[in-house]
C-alpha positions as CSV (number, residue, x, y, z in Angstrom):
1,M,37.8,-17.7,31.9
2,N,37.4,-21.0,33.6
3,M,41.0,-21.8,34.7
4,A,40.8,-25.4,35.9
5,A,44.1,-26.9,37.1
6,I,46.0,-29.0,34.5
7,L,46.5,-32.5,35.9
8,R,48.8,-33.7,33.1
9,S,49.8,-32.9,29.6
10,I,51.3,-34.6,26.5
11,T,53.1,-32.6,23.8
12,T,53.4,-33.8,20.2
13,S,55.1,-32.2,17.2
14,T,52.1,-30.0,16.5
15,S,49.9,-30.0,19.6
16,R,49.7,-30.0,23.4
17,Y,47.0,-32.1,25.1
18,E,46.0,-31.0,28.6
19,E,43.8,-32.9,31.0
20,R,42.0,-30.4,33.2
21,A,40.9,-31.1,36.7
22,D,37.3,-30.6,35.6
23,G,37.6,-33.6,33.2
24,V,38.0,-31.6,30.0
25,I,40.7,-32.5,27.5
26,V,42.2,-29.5,25.7
27,Q,44.1,-29.9,22.4
28,R,46.1,-26.7,21.6
29,L,47.7,-26.4,18.2
30,L,51.3,-25.2,18.6
31,T,52.4,-24.5,15.1
32,T,51.1,-22.9,11.9
33,R,53.0,-25.3,9.6
34,T,51.1,-27.7,7.4
35,Q,50.0,-30.6,9.4
36,T,50.8,-34.0,7.9
37,I,49.1,-37.4,8.2
38,T,52.0,-38.5,10.4
39,D,51.3,-35.5,12.7
40,A,47.6,-36.4,12.8
41,R,48.3,-40.0,13.7
42,E,50.7,-38.8,16.5
43,N,48.0,-36.5,17.8
44,T,45.4,-39.2,17.7
45,S,47.6,-41.5,19.7
46,A,48.3,-38.8,22.3
47,F,44.6,-38.0,22.6
48,V,43.6,-41.6,23.1
49,R,46.3,-42.0,25.7
50,I,45.3,-38.9,27.7
51,A,41.6,-39.8,27.4
52,G,42.4,-42.8,29.6
53,G,39.9,-45.2,28.0
54,H,36.8,-43.1,28.6
55,P,34.7,-40.7,26.4
56,R,35.8,-37.2,27.4
57,R,34.7,-33.6,26.9
58,V,37.1,-32.1,24.4
59,L,38.1,-28.6,23.5
60,I,40.1,-28.4,20.3
61,D,41.9,-25.1,20.0
62,I,42.6,-24.6,16.2
63,R,42.8,-20.8,16.3
64,I,46.2,-20.9,14.5
65,I,45.4,-23.6,12.0
66,R,46.7,-22.8,8.5
67,A,46.9,-25.9,6.2
68,L,46.4,-29.6,6.4
69,Q,48.0,-32.2,4.1
70,A,45.6,-34.4,2.1
71,G,43.9,-37.0,4.3
72,V,44.3,-35.2,7.6
73,R,40.8,-33.9,7.8
74,E,39.4,-37.3,7.0
75,H,41.7,-38.9,9.7
76,Y,40.3,-36.6,12.4
77,A,36.7,-37.2,11.3
78,D,37.1,-41.0,11.6
79,P,34.2,-42.4,13.7
80,E,36.6,-44.5,15.7
81,L,38.1,-41.4,17.2
82,A,34.7,-40.0,18.1
83,K,34.1,-42.9,20.5
84,W,36.6,-41.2,22.9
85,C,34.5,-38.0,22.9
86,S,31.4,-37.2,24.8
87,A,31.2,-33.6,23.3
88,V,33.6,-31.5,21.2
89,A,34.0,-27.8,21.2
90,L,36.1,-26.3,18.4
91,L,37.8,-23.1,19.2
92,V,38.3,-21.2,15.9
93,A,39.6,-17.8,14.8
94,T,40.8,-18.1,11.1
95,P,39.0,-18.9,7.9
96,G,40.9,-22.2,7.8
97,G,39.7,-23.0,11.3
98,H,36.1,-22.3,10.3
99,Q,36.5,-24.4,7.2
100,F,37.9,-27.3,9.2
101,G,35.2,-26.9,11.8
102,R,32.4,-27.0,9.2
103,Y,33.9,-30.1,7.6
104,Y,34.3,-31.9,11.0
105,M,30.7,-31.0,11.9
106,S,29.4,-32.3,8.6
107,M,31.3,-35.6,9.1
108,N,30.0,-36.1,12.6
109,P,29.0,-39.8,12.7
110,G,26.0,-39.5,14.9
111,P,24.8,-38.1,18.2
112,L,28.2,-36.6,19.2
113,P,27.6,-32.9,20.2
114,V,30.0,-30.7,18.2
115,L,29.9,-26.9,18.2
116,M,32.3,-24.1,17.1
117,F,33.2,-21.2,19.3
118,T,35.5,-18.1,19.2
119,D,35.6,-17.7,23.0
120,E,37.3,-20.4,25.1
121,A,35.2,-19.7,28.3
122,Q,32.0,-20.1,26.4
123,A,33.3,-23.3,24.9
124,I,34.1,-24.8,28.3
125,E,30.8,-23.7,29.7
126,W,29.0,-25.4,26.8
127,L,31.0,-28.6,27.3
128,H,29.9,-28.8,30.9
129,R,26.3,-28.1,30.1
130,E,26.2,-30.5,27.2
131,T,27.6,-33.3,29.3
132,S,26.3,-32.5,32.7
133,D,25.0,-36.0,33.2
134,Q,28.3,-37.6,32.2
135,P,30.8,-38.7,34.8
136,T,34.1,-36.8,35.1
137,F,37.2,-39.0,34.7
138,A,39.8,-36.4,35.7
139,G,43.1,-38.1,36.6
140,S,42.2,-41.4,35.1
141,A,44.6,-41.3,32.2
142,A,47.6,-43.6,32.8
143,L,50.6,-41.9,31.2
């Protein structure tokens, strides 16, 4: 597995965001409890903060996702959030994760590359291939 150094992280009530030295932002779900719209807004704020004002390659680890409150899926599929992403890899392992991934992919507002994976190393490799012409902004987030 590609083990890039973690430059900084932000932890919310449901997720941890890590900025890797290779420029990838990783969101790891930390709990199986039902995620609320308040949680989703907190996560969005943390993501925008760690992205540092630049579109980033993003790995979203939702392998332990169980349930989402009404409106949470729509919140995460908001086109305004997509402007902070240059590519998104969804790391899934459960039926709920696959369902959320399919929904997110169907709501993709345009040319944003989005793909589901079950293997983290393959997801990271894809993110680098998909955005190889994109600059890396590692260390740019002002926290």
